[in-house]
Amino acid sequence: MTAPTPSPNNKKAPQFAAVKLRPVEEKKAPCCADDCGETRVTPEITTTGERFSWFVSGMDCAACARKVENAVRQVDGVAQVQVAFATEKLIVVAQNDVREHVERAVQQAGYQLRSENSTPAPAPSRLRENLPIILLIVMMALSWALEQFNHPFGQAAFIATTLVGLWPIARQALRLMKSGSWFAIETLMSVAAIGALFIGATAEAAMVLLLFLIGERLEGWAASRARRGVSALMALKPDTATRLRNGDRQTVAASQLQPGDTIEVPAGGRLPADGRLLSAFASFDESALTGESVPVDRSAGENVPAGATSVDRLVQLEVVSKPGESAIDRILKLIEEAEERRAPIARFIDRFSRIYTPAIMAVALLVAVVPPLLFSASWLEWIYKGLALLLIGCPCALVISTPAAITSGLAAAARRGALIKGGAALEQLGSIQQVAFDKTGTLTIGKPQVAAITPFAGMEEAELLALSAAVEQGSTHPLAMAIVQEAQRRALTIPHAEDQRALAGKGIEAQIDGRQIRISAPEKLPEGVLDSSMLANINQQENHGQTVVVVQRDNEVIGTLALQDTLRDDAKAAVAELHALGVQGVILTGDNPRAAAAIAHELGLDFRAGLLPEDKVAAVRTLNEQAPLAMVGDGINDAPAMKASTIGIAMGSGTDVALETADAALTHNRLTGLGQMIRLARATHRNIRQNITLALGLKAVFLVTTLLGMTGLWLAVLADTGATVLVTANALRLLRSKD
């Protein structure tokens, strides 16, 4: 940031990073549904109309979310629909009330909806959940036993077993076909099982369905594991709160709390909403939101996010967030929107699978009929191979390979105190080769202190400081706040200032007792204003890493103030970690070159100083052309540079604008999180490549063995189910990864 040019709107007091992350336009990723080649994407629902939302139950994998979306799109009046698999949430925008029609369409597609405010139905017992599989296993065992003693009875038993297993799958396939999902896995399984019955492969037809049902249960288990982190986050916010009103304590639903309400939270209790602490002092455990394991001490007037736990005492707070807009609510919203901001590779595979599935069905048909028709081969043999190929070609493992890894990567990042806005941002993060840092508030703690006061023209030190504080009073820029705080610490009387005016890129001025007082950086003054002794003093201070501002009264220099910020404790370790990853760093700052050089030398970074916001943008664009660059900042004037970079990363204590513009944020405010984010992004990409290799590799192997007659139908299903489970399990490794 332009350190020596205070602006009353340049900084804000620390906010909750989790609260402030909002969707922004993605960069450098294909935009839209299927065939668009543009480079913009709208990650959230933007169509005008009435908005409705529900929770969906019965979804076992990410493909189920697409099936629900297809069903809802068939409803007249629906303008836009989005299903977030991670949070099981359906959002619909329509021009009229379509709730009944949407609920009916989803139910006909085989899924269930419930309103957001309703209590979820209790989970069925494990016995009831697995009853169809147990029944099919028992029937398979009986069929096999009958086959050993009487072949006709055994065949009839296998047919009955197949029909029992086929009924729910075929019914679901018909539902999905009616709702617009013609090539679902249920359709492939139904065709394969019916075909196997027609060619007399009754035992294999039954085994295909049994293995499919087992695979579905395993996918459901893996999905619930993947969603467990989200469920735990939702559970952080209590359902009820104790509200204080006119001296009375009232237990109310957390959803009824409004900004301005006073609430009471006991020791060990969690905050139901974002609040401003009214008690004098308290410690809060915010680890669930920030990843910071050490309790944070808060004083009266400081903000505390929803979900934080009061460690050791009863506290009172003033609610500052509206219902549905607390820190937790916005993190959940981010997770929902992240599924729409998918990585380019995820969008490619999604489009590919839509062509791939019907193509596989066509190829399977050709395999079944071409050899018998053209080469007089056995019909039964080649129909059997065609059915096996149909099952081998099921795209489930391939479709889930990328979203499973991306979801796990985003969840792992959130656990480490980093919020990343979707798969596209995660993919861009993995390609980063350079990082550009703002200095004040990013590499430094952003709380400079007055290090030296040098009065001129007969001015007293106290008077110079008081005049400077009067001009800077009300500004939230770190340098301005440091000057005011120093005057307050010395108990000086700060005079009244009028007509305060920020001079963009130059400084700030005001009228005090009819005289103009201006504060600006030395390099912004016209040549000749500073004499040689003043310049020598300023140069000496800047060589020590201090930021110097010059105070003028009616264009006469009356003194200088030298301020010094300190490096963050983890800045050196963070830079060293980035270098170890092969990532180079550069400081882009509005501060003077000598102050920037002192910090850059200490950290071993290059630097560019004296930059205005537009200069930062130009520098970022130049660097970005050389190699993918991440811009890390925290101020309003960092936002344009973040937007121009490959990916913008905001510090958790940054301004609203910086946090909204950024593609990611470090909620714990620790720079060491940068290296963790990049390592995790790279690990996620390795995981995606492994998943795609597993999915396609197993299919290729079994395709060859099936055409050679070495494997049959049940192994084809085992290959597909096994690949899906392996891919999901591999993706879940990211949640346990130390990267």
XYZ file of C-alpha atoms in Angstrom:
739
model
C 0.000 0.000 0.000
C 1.045 3.583 -0.392
C 2.336 3.828 3.123
C 3.155 7.487 3.463
C -0.083 8.727 1.899
C -2.773 8.270 4.529
C -6.327 8.059 3.311
C -9.364 7.992 5.513
C -10.844 5.121 3.561
C -7.803 3.015 2.941
C -8.046 0.655 5.892
C -10.610 -0.788 8.198
C -10.392 -2.326 11.606
C -9.781 -6.085 11.518
C -12.783 -8.040 10.311
C -13.634 -11.717 10.102
C -12.063 -13.139 6.979
C -14.584 -15.942 7.002
C -17.419 -13.445 6.999
C -16.098 -11.306 4.210
C -15.314 -13.828 1.516
C -17.890 -13.299 -1.199
C -18.078 -14.615 -4.734
C -16.264 -12.666 -7.387
C -15.737 -13.099 -11.071
C -13.313 -15.907 -11.805
C -10.249 -15.310 -13.943
C -8.647 -17.340 -16.720
C -11.114 -20.209 -16.758
C -13.657 -21.268 -19.379
C -16.921 -19.774 -18.473
C -19.949 -21.724 -18.664
C -21.945 -24.750 -19.301
C -20.643 -26.786 -22.160
C -19.517 -25.035 -25.293
C -18.545 -21.528 -24.337
C -15.051 -20.361 -25.031
C -15.196 -17.103 -23.100
C -12.981 -16.380 -20.118
C -15.509 -15.260 -17.563
C -17.682 -17.289 -15.261
C -20.506 -16.210 -13.001
C -20.074 -18.431 -9.964
C -23.286 -17.664 -8.179
C -26.945 -17.554 -9.082
C -27.550 -14.152 -10.650
C -30.844 -14.499 -12.522
C -33.512 -12.178 -11.188
C -36.638 -13.737 -9.724
C -37.867 -15.376 -6.564
C -35.355 -17.591 -4.799
C -36.264 -20.921 -3.181
C -34.032 -23.401 -1.376
C -34.266 -26.903 0.062
C -32.052 -29.669 1.382
C -31.823 -32.802 -0.779
C -31.454 -36.277 0.661
C -30.579 -39.478 -1.139
C -27.580 -38.204 -3.141
C -24.708 -40.702 -3.101
C -22.262 -38.970 -5.428
C -21.649 -35.755 -7.331
C -23.445 -37.218 -10.365
C -26.644 -37.325 -8.290
C -26.515 -33.544 -7.970
C -26.553 -33.258 -11.773
C -29.546 -35.623 -11.932
C -31.492 -33.438 -9.496
C -30.586 -30.345 -11.517
C -31.788 -32.020 -14.727
C -35.095 -32.918 -13.080
C -35.695 -29.386 -11.804
C -34.802 -27.827 -15.167
C -37.811 -29.605 -16.675
C -40.147 -27.547 -14.471
C -41.819 -24.647 -16.282
C -40.889 -21.252 -14.873
C -37.494 -22.284 -13.442
C -34.880 -19.732 -14.530
C -31.833 -21.163 -12.774
C -31.023 -24.157 -10.585
C -27.979 -25.143 -8.558
C -27.323 -28.189 -6.381
C -24.383 -28.114 -3.984
C -23.457 -31.726 -3.277
C -21.197 -30.864 -0.323
C -24.018 -29.168 1.622
C -26.887 -31.117 -0.034
C -28.594 -27.831 -0.857
C -30.859 -27.072 -3.825
C -31.318 -23.435 -4.868
C -33.887 -22.478 -7.493
C -34.649 -19.085 -9.017
C -38.018 -18.789 -10.727
C -40.364 -16.081 -11.890
C -43.273 -17.515 -9.865
C -43.929 -19.911 -6.999
C -42.772 -23.290 -8.298
C -42.212 -25.030 -4.969
C -44.830 -27.740 -5.411
C -43.711 -28.509 -8.948
C -40.025 -28.640 -7.955
C -40.728 -30.928 -5.012
C -42.794 -33.218 -7.229
C -40.101 -33.299 -9.942
C -37.333 -34.144 -7.477
C -39.463 -36.818 -5.826
C -40.228 -38.368 -9.207
C -36.469 -38.432 -9.896
C -36.028 -40.582 -6.776
C -34.791 -38.021 -4.245
C -36.374 -36.252 -1.296
C -36.533 -32.564 -0.368
C -37.016 -30.814 2.949
C -37.195 -27.124 3.745
C -34.185 -25.354 5.224
C -35.924 -24.747 8.541
C -37.250 -28.272 8.990
C -35.590 -30.811 11.226
C -33.924 -33.628 9.260
C -35.505 -37.028 9.620
C -33.564 -39.439 11.828
C -31.124 -41.584 9.901
C -32.406 -45.109 9.255
C -30.775 -47.970 11.103
C -27.870 -49.736 9.450
C -29.981 -52.888 9.120
C -32.716 -51.029 7.254
C -30.186 -49.225 5.046
C -28.493 -52.474 4.040
C -31.622 -54.644 3.887
C -31.768 -54.767 0.031
C -28.138 -55.903 -0.120
C -28.655 -58.499 2.629
C -31.792 -59.812 0.870
C -29.949 -60.096 -2.431
C -26.999 -61.885 -0.788
C -29.353 -64.409 0.834
C -31.173 -64.969 -2.460
C -27.840 -65.346 -4.278
C -26.712 -67.970 -1.773
C -29.982 -69.901 -2.100
C -29.840 -69.682 -5.898
C -26.285 -71.016 -5.918
C -27.260 -73.870 -3.591
C -30.225 -74.817 -5.797
C -27.972 -74.656 -8.872
C -25.726 -77.323 -7.343
C -28.608 -79.774 -6.968
C -31.015 -78.873 -9.741
C -29.991 -76.749 -12.733
C -33.479 -75.634 -13.862
C -34.470 -74.629 -10.312
C -31.138 -72.864 -9.884
C -31.625 -70.908 -13.115
C -35.157 -69.931 -12.068
C -33.841 -68.816 -8.670
C -31.150 -66.672 -10.279
C -33.773 -65.095 -12.554
C -35.932 -64.295 -9.517
C -32.920 -62.879 -7.711
C -32.069 -60.710 -10.717
C -35.636 -59.399 -10.978
C -35.720 -58.540 -7.262
C -32.428 -56.665 -7.551
C -33.383 -55.080 -10.877
C -36.731 -53.656 -9.779
C -35.494 -50.622 -7.758
C -32.654 -49.921 -10.231
C -34.863 -50.089 -13.327
C -37.531 -47.986 -11.615
C -34.917 -45.328 -10.812
C -33.610 -45.477 -14.387
C -37.117 -44.802 -15.737
C -37.560 -41.917 -13.296
C -34.287 -40.373 -14.383
C -35.078 -40.795 -18.069
C -38.376 -38.959 -17.534
C -36.533 -36.165 -15.724
C -33.981 -35.700 -18.507
C -31.079 -37.972 -17.402
C -31.052 -40.530 -20.213
C -27.611 -42.037 -19.714
C -27.431 -42.561 -15.954
C -25.568 -45.504 -14.446
C -28.937 -47.021 -13.501
C -29.831 -47.162 -17.211
C -26.581 -48.941 -18.068
C -27.077 -51.463 -15.255
C -30.665 -52.170 -16.245
C -29.745 -52.749 -19.900
C -26.835 -55.004 -18.910
C -28.885 -57.082 -16.457
C -31.815 -57.533 -18.851
C -29.441 -58.412 -21.688
C -27.680 -60.973 -19.520
C -31.020 -62.619 -18.719
C -31.858 -62.855 -22.422
C -28.600 -64.628 -23.266
C -28.934 -66.970 -20.292
C -26.196 -65.491 -18.065
C -28.572 -65.492 -15.111
C -25.998 -65.910 -12.337
C -23.888 -63.104 -13.695
C -26.942 -60.863 -14.104
C -27.713 -61.295 -10.407
C -24.049 -60.770 -9.429
C -23.901 -57.555 -11.499
C -26.807 -56.075 -9.550
C -25.456 -57.205 -6.163
C -22.055 -55.650 -6.851
C -23.748 -52.464 -8.085
C -25.774 -52.118 -4.882
C -22.661 -52.714 -2.776
C -20.837 -50.089 -4.833
C -23.674 -47.608 -4.283
C -23.466 -48.136 -0.517
C -19.692 -47.641 -0.584
C -20.124 -44.438 -2.603
C -22.717 -43.217 -0.108
C -20.334 -43.927 2.765
C -17.501 -42.101 0.998
C -19.806 -39.153 0.265
C -20.856 -38.903 3.900
C -17.194 -38.933 4.925
C -16.489 -36.119 2.477
C -19.446 -34.118 3.829
C -18.591 -34.717 7.468
C -16.446 -31.589 7.697
C -19.314 -29.473 6.377
C -21.745 -31.093 8.821
C -19.360 -30.373 11.683
C -19.183 -26.752 10.583
C -22.973 -26.469 10.505
C -23.084 -27.931 14.010
C -20.784 -25.193 15.337
C -23.634 -22.699 15.502
C -26.129 -23.462 18.291
C -29.832 -23.572 17.442
C -30.849 -21.394 20.395
C -29.471 -18.311 22.130
C -29.983 -16.438 25.394
C -31.152 -12.924 24.571
C -31.170 -10.151 27.142
C -34.053 -7.704 26.812
C -35.164 -5.214 29.485
C -33.237 -7.159 32.078
C -34.948 -10.459 31.234
C -33.253 -13.547 29.802
C -35.103 -15.115 26.896
C -34.245 -18.353 25.130
C -34.872 -17.762 21.433
C -34.017 -19.475 18.179
C -30.676 -18.309 16.788
C -32.440 -17.453 13.530
C -34.461 -14.770 15.386
C -31.419 -12.765 16.449
C -31.060 -9.356 14.831
C -28.197 -6.820 14.804
C -28.300 -4.820 18.029
C -29.634 -7.661 20.200
C -27.688 -8.381 23.377
C -26.913 -12.045 23.998
C -25.258 -13.968 26.793
C -22.913 -16.905 26.219
C -21.750 -19.081 29.147
C -18.244 -20.446 29.608
C -17.827 -23.271 27.109
C -20.752 -22.014 25.020
C -20.598 -21.194 21.314
C -21.658 -17.913 19.765
C -24.854 -18.233 17.699
C -24.050 -15.116 15.651
C -21.195 -12.711 15.020
C -20.985 -10.366 17.990
C -19.216 -7.363 19.456
C -17.902 -8.063 22.934
C -19.587 -6.007 25.666
C -17.768 -7.647 28.575
C -14.443 -6.108 29.564
C -12.296 -9.063 28.561
C -12.613 -12.696 27.475
C -10.723 -15.486 25.709
C -12.280 -17.308 22.755
C -11.404 -20.555 21.033
C -11.757 -19.736 17.316
C -9.885 -22.803 16.051
C -12.880 -24.268 14.234
C -12.977 -21.214 11.957
C -9.374 -20.082 11.738
C -7.279 -23.174 12.454
C -5.546 -21.241 15.252
C -5.308 -23.614 18.222
C -4.362 -20.952 20.798
C -7.351 -19.091 22.362
C -7.616 -15.468 21.250
C -7.922 -12.712 23.840
C -10.617 -10.158 23.075
C -11.346 -6.821 24.751
C -14.590 -4.858 24.919
C -15.590 -3.546 21.498
C -13.813 -6.266 19.493
C -15.706 -8.546 17.129
C -15.989 -12.295 17.674
C -17.208 -14.698 14.934
C -20.119 -17.104 15.266
C -19.012 -20.583 16.290
C -16.253 -19.323 18.591
C -16.296 -20.737 22.127
C -16.000 -18.631 25.259
C -13.125 -20.335 27.046
C -13.403 -19.350 30.678
C -16.241 -16.972 31.514
C -19.801 -15.819 30.978
C -19.804 -13.060 28.355
C -22.257 -10.595 26.900
C -22.144 -9.540 23.249
C -24.038 -7.327 20.855
C -25.165 -9.171 17.726
C -23.655 -7.627 14.561
C -24.701 -10.135 11.858
C -28.095 -10.601 10.255
C -29.715 -14.059 10.205
C -27.948 -16.216 7.636
C -24.977 -13.855 7.344
C -22.695 -14.950 10.187
C -19.151 -16.217 9.735
C -20.314 -19.826 9.574
C -23.189 -19.059 7.204
C -20.853 -17.360 4.785
C -18.304 -20.166 4.883
C -21.116 -22.602 4.053
C -22.225 -20.273 1.264
C -18.663 -20.265 -0.024
C -18.594 -24.074 -0.052
C -21.878 -24.172 -1.952
C -20.636 -21.685 -4.534
C -17.265 -23.443 -4.822
C -18.936 -26.356 -6.611
C -20.092 -23.998 -9.353
C -16.620 -22.459 -9.664
C -15.175 -25.746 -10.821
C -11.640 -26.179 -12.056
C -11.157 -26.153 -15.856
C -10.232 -29.834 -15.762
C -13.454 -30.604 -13.863
C -15.538 -28.739 -16.416
C -13.752 -30.560 -19.243
C -14.389 -33.993 -17.705
C -18.014 -33.091 -17.051
C -18.498 -32.122 -20.723
C -16.483 -35.151 -21.840
C -18.635 -37.558 -19.802
C -21.820 -36.281 -21.447
C -20.433 -37.367 -24.828
C -18.553 -40.375 -23.474
C -21.536 -42.274 -22.026
C -23.743 -42.364 -25.152
C -20.616 -43.056 -27.212
C -19.818 -46.091 -25.045
C -23.385 -47.347 -25.463
C -23.014 -47.015 -29.232
C -19.658 -48.832 -29.201
C -21.099 -51.604 -27.003
C -23.951 -52.032 -29.485
C -21.487 -52.252 -32.377
C -19.383 -54.835 -30.494
C -22.537 -56.894 -29.896
C -23.832 -56.899 -33.488
C -20.969 -56.244 -35.957
C -18.927 -59.493 -35.478
C -22.015 -61.770 -35.769
C -23.412 -59.856 -38.760
C -20.198 -59.390 -40.726
C -18.020 -62.288 -39.606
C -20.598 -64.935 -38.618
C -19.358 -64.919 -35.023
C -21.422 -66.287 -32.146
C -24.277 -63.960 -31.206
C -24.307 -64.996 -27.559
C -20.548 -64.518 -27.164
C -20.475 -61.015 -28.675
C -23.685 -59.815 -27.036
C -22.107 -60.885 -23.748
C -18.940 -58.918 -24.580
C -21.034 -55.913 -25.593
C -22.864 -55.975 -22.255
C -19.570 -56.234 -20.379
C -18.198 -53.313 -22.370
C -21.320 -51.344 -21.448
C -20.557 -51.806 -17.771
C -16.837 -51.182 -18.155
C -17.596 -47.906 -19.906
C -19.639 -46.508 -16.987
C -18.151 -43.035 -16.336
C -18.823 -42.862 -12.574
C -15.189 -43.140 -11.483
C -14.053 -40.681 -14.139
C -16.777 -38.142 -13.325
C -16.079 -38.192 -9.600
C -12.272 -38.241 -9.961
C -11.902 -34.449 -10.075
C -14.735 -33.115 -7.854
C -13.848 -35.581 -5.098
C -10.248 -34.350 -5.041
C -11.241 -30.672 -5.341
C -13.792 -30.925 -2.500
C -11.270 -32.683 -0.268
C -8.612 -30.101 -1.131
C -10.922 -27.175 -0.319
C -11.974 -28.807 2.954
C -8.351 -29.510 3.904
C -7.457 -25.888 3.168
C -10.326 -24.643 5.348
C -9.063 -26.800 8.208
C -5.695 -25.066 7.900
C -7.247 -21.608 8.065
C -7.332 -20.879 4.330
C -10.496 -20.274 2.352
C -10.186 -20.872 -1.399
C -12.994 -19.819 -3.711
C -13.558 -22.983 -5.685
C -11.754 -25.450 -7.903
C -10.643 -22.884 -10.468
C -8.822 -20.892 -7.788
C -7.313 -24.095 -6.390
C -6.022 -25.057 -9.837
C -4.555 -21.579 -10.394
C -2.909 -21.696 -6.976
C -1.105 -24.896 -7.870
C 0.501 -23.210 -10.898
C 1.891 -20.215 -8.981
C 5.610 -19.520 -9.516
C 5.786 -15.982 -8.088
C 4.226 -14.175 -5.129
C 3.931 -10.391 -4.920
C 3.520 -8.991 -1.397
C 2.125 -5.725 -0.211
C 4.329 -4.540 2.667
C 2.328 -2.770 5.359
C -0.176 -5.085 7.010
C 0.973 -8.071 4.956
C 4.679 -8.662 5.553
C 4.600 -6.356 8.553
C 2.088 -6.407 11.399
C 0.509 -3.209 10.083
C 0.785 -1.405 13.411
C 3.650 1.044 13.063
C 4.751 3.253 15.925
C 6.198 6.735 15.952
C 9.961 6.225 16.194
C 11.184 9.833 15.944
C 9.757 13.380 15.866
C 11.941 16.066 14.298
C 10.544 19.629 14.611
C 11.775 22.570 12.496
C 11.108 26.326 12.343
C 10.993 26.741 16.097
C 8.227 24.163 16.450
C 7.971 22.167 19.677
C 7.888 18.374 19.418
C 4.566 18.125 21.279
C 2.955 20.828 19.106
C 4.113 19.134 15.901
C 2.687 15.799 17.031
C -0.607 17.385 18.123
C -1.092 19.166 14.770
C -0.279 15.956 12.884
C -2.730 13.961 15.012
C -5.459 16.526 14.356
C -5.041 16.140 10.597
C -4.924 12.322 10.786
C -7.748 11.885 13.313
C -10.527 9.704 11.923
C -8.334 7.926 9.387
C -7.930 4.153 9.698
C -4.636 4.009 7.811
C -1.991 2.344 10.041
C 0.383 5.333 9.872
C -2.390 7.775 10.686
C -3.587 5.668 13.596
C -0.021 5.405 14.933
C 0.339 9.212 14.961
C -2.989 9.694 16.756
C -2.232 6.945 19.274
C 1.167 8.475 20.066
C -0.484 11.851 20.745
C -3.051 10.160 22.968
C -0.349 8.203 24.792
C 1.382 11.486 25.597
C -1.957 12.953 26.740
C -1.668 15.850 24.301
C -4.579 18.143 23.536
C -5.442 17.510 19.896
C -6.819 20.647 18.206
C -9.932 20.623 16.046
C -9.306 20.178 12.315
C -11.634 21.236 9.516
C -11.912 20.458 5.810
C -9.873 17.269 6.016
C -9.069 16.146 2.496
C -7.155 13.145 1.191
C -4.772 13.920 -1.672
C -4.808 10.798 -3.819
C -1.325 9.327 -3.954
C 0.169 12.375 -2.215
C -1.001 12.741 1.381
C -3.687 14.463 3.457
C -4.402 18.039 4.520
C -6.738 20.006 6.817
C -7.378 23.487 8.194
C -6.427 24.147 11.843
C -7.071 27.639 13.267
C -7.295 28.999 9.737
C -3.925 27.591 8.649
C -3.374 24.729 6.217
C -1.565 21.686 7.624
C -0.433 19.102 5.080
C 1.201 15.709 5.667
C 2.863 13.938 2.768
C 5.742 11.683 1.769
C 9.102 13.409 1.142
C 9.236 12.237 -2.480
C 5.848 13.807 -3.187
C 7.108 17.321 -2.384
C 8.363 19.692 -5.083
C 12.123 19.882 -5.473
C 13.728 22.487 -3.205
C 11.132 22.328 -0.422
C 13.479 20.235 1.731
C 16.959 21.646 2.423
C 20.101 19.520 2.554
C 20.050 18.971 6.330
C 16.417 17.844 6.223
C 17.161 15.477 3.336
C 20.183 14.018 5.130
C 18.103 13.366 8.253
C 15.286 11.784 6.222
C 17.737 9.599 4.265
C 19.321 8.368 7.475
C 15.950 7.424 8.957
C 14.772 5.708 5.775
C 18.008 3.732 5.583
C 17.015 2.225 8.926
C 13.718 1.046 7.438
C 11.633 3.877 8.846
C 8.816 5.582 6.957
C 9.066 9.358 7.099
C 6.261 11.857 6.552
C 6.773 15.600 6.215
C 4.478 18.093 7.964
C 3.929 21.505 6.353
C 2.062 24.542 7.611
C 1.072 26.969 4.878
C 3.647 25.268 2.593
C 6.445 25.715 5.174
C 8.096 22.555 6.482
C 7.627 22.456 10.261
C 8.930 18.963 10.934
C 9.025 15.268 10.119
C 7.662 12.160 11.776
C 9.443 8.827 11.398
C 7.381 5.687 11.873
C 8.518 2.115 11.898
C 6.620 -1.095 11.408
C 7.908 -4.524 12.404
C 7.953 -7.737 10.424
C 5.419 -10.426 11.187
C 6.945 -13.158 13.306
C 6.440 -15.737 10.554
C 7.450 -13.590 7.551
C 10.969 -15.017 7.251
C 9.783 -18.601 7.640
C 7.021 -18.040 5.060
C 9.412 -16.614 2.468
C 11.928 -19.407 3.075
C 9.140 -21.970 2.597
C 8.100 -20.366 -0.684
C 11.697 -20.402 -1.923
C 11.913 -24.098 -1.028
C 8.864 -24.666 -3.231
C 10.551 -22.856 -6.114
C 8.318 -19.794 -5.743
C 9.995 -16.397 -6.037
C 8.823 -13.301 -4.152
C 8.715 -9.559 -4.697
C 7.483 -6.648 -2.574
C 5.194 -4.115 -4.244
C 4.704 -1.147 -1.948
C 3.828 2.501 -1.931
C 6.424 3.092 0.781
C 9.716 4.831 0.088
C 12.477 2.788 -1.596
C 14.852 2.800 1.385
C 12.203 1.599 3.860
C 11.169 -1.080 1.365
C 14.804 -2.036 0.760
C 15.384 -2.592 4.483
C 12.447 -5.033 4.675
C 13.326 -6.684 1.348
C 16.963 -7.191 2.372
C 15.908 -8.786 5.658
C 13.609 -11.221 3.831
C 15.735 -11.845 0.749
C 13.118 -10.483 -1.665
C 13.146 -8.150 -4.638
C 11.113 -4.973 -4.275
C 9.456 -2.146 -6.154
C 8.641 0.898 -4.048
C 6.846 4.204 -4.297
C 3.980 2.634 -6.226
C 0.516 4.079 -6.574
C -2.365 1.573 -6.936
C -2.235 1.837 -10.721
C 1.541 1.270 -10.616
C 0.965 -1.938 -8.656
C -1.464 -3.136 -11.313
C 1.070 -2.447 -14.058
C 3.808 -4.249 -12.113
C 1.562 -7.243 -11.478
C 0.610 -7.491 -15.149
C 4.238 -7.363 -16.207
C 5.258 -10.050 -13.716
C 2.213 -12.163 -14.532
C 3.259 -12.294 -18.189
C 6.567 -13.855 -17.132
C 5.083 -16.540 -14.851
C 1.811 -17.157 -12.927
C 1.743 -14.745 -9.974
C -0.226 -14.521 -6.739
C -0.801 -11.084 -5.195
C -1.041 -11.011 -1.403
C -2.479 -7.890 0.211
C -4.913 -6.478 2.714
C -5.904 -2.954 1.687
C -8.353 -1.314 -0.678
C -5.511 -0.175 -2.911
C -4.320 -3.803 -3.183
C -7.633 -4.929 -4.705
C -6.925 -3.860 -8.329
C -3.556 -5.630 -8.250
C -5.188 -8.770 -6.844
C -7.665 -8.695 -9.694
C -4.875 -8.365 -12.261
C -2.909 -11.329 -10.880
C -3.423 -15.019 -11.594
C -4.861 -15.353 -8.102
C -5.415 -12.809 -5.329
C -4.856 -13.801 -1.698
C -6.113 -11.605 1.142
C -4.858 -11.449 4.703
C -7.585 -12.204 7.224
C -7.344 -8.775 8.835
C -7.748 -6.981 5.519
C -10.433 -4.626 4.317
C -13.787 -5.763 2.934
C -12.815 -4.848 -0.620
C -9.561 -6.818 -0.504
C -11.319 -9.868 0.916
C -14.146 -9.694 -1.610
C -11.758 -9.290 -4.547
C -9.435 -12.094 -3.461
C -9.736 -15.659 -4.738
C -8.481 -16.953 -1.381
C -7.886 -15.666 2.143
C -5.717 -16.594 5.109
C -8.261 -16.493 7.924
C -5.656 -17.139 10.611
C -3.612 -14.194 9.274
C -0.388 -16.245 9.180
C 1.923 -15.950 6.184
C 3.144 -19.506 6.621
C -0.263 -20.502 5.302
C 0.874 -19.452 1.809
C 3.289 -22.348 1.480
C 0.673 -24.720 2.892
C -1.892 -23.526 0.360
C 0.460 -23.997 -2.585
C 1.602 -27.442 -1.406
C -2.012 -28.489 -0.891
C -3.005 -27.187 -4.336
C -0.158 -29.129 -5.943
C -1.066 -32.240 -3.943
C -4.651 -31.886 -5.149
C -3.494 -31.796 -8.768
C -1.364 -34.884 -8.229
C -4.403 -36.542 -6.685
C -6.573 -35.623 -9.684
C -4.024 -37.080 -12.095
C -3.837 -40.254 -9.998
C -7.639 -40.514 -9.958
C -7.967 -40.094 -13.719
C -5.217 -42.673 -14.249
C -6.987 -45.119 -11.918
C -10.374 -44.547 -13.550
C -9.187 -44.879 -17.139
C -6.431 -47.409 -16.458
C -8.761 -49.988 -14.898
C -11.250 -49.520 -17.714
C -8.537 -49.988 -20.334
C -7.279 -53.191 -18.697
C -10.732 -54.741 -18.374
C -11.715 -53.601 -21.861
C -8.859 -55.615 -23.340
C -9.454 -58.665 -21.118
C -13.188 -58.628 -21.884
C -12.688 -58.462 -25.653
C -10.207 -61.344 -25.304
C -12.823 -63.332 -23.367
C -10.782 -63.396 -20.157
C -13.246 -61.478 -17.928
C -17.020 -61.263 -17.777
C -19.912 -59.152 -16.545
C -19.402 -59.363 -12.821
C -15.725 -58.421 -13.085
C -16.736 -55.497 -15.294
C -19.000 -54.200 -12.513
C -16.301 -54.890 -9.955
C -13.883 -52.859 -12.067
C -16.287 -49.919 -12.229
C -17.287 -50.060 -8.563
C -13.721 -50.671 -7.481
C -12.475 -47.736 -9.517
C -15.121 -45.417 -8.026
C -14.286 -46.465 -4.473
C -10.532 -46.252 -5.092
C -10.857 -42.787 -6.604
C -12.980 -41.534 -3.701
C -10.687 -43.083 -1.091
C -7.655 -41.561 -2.799
C -9.312 -38.135 -2.751
C -10.092 -38.482 0.954
C -6.363 -38.879 1.605
C -6.083 -35.115 1.105
C -8.065 -34.587 4.301
C -5.335 -36.430 6.210
C -2.469 -34.952 4.226
C 0.108 -32.869 6.082
C 0.775 -30.780 2.965
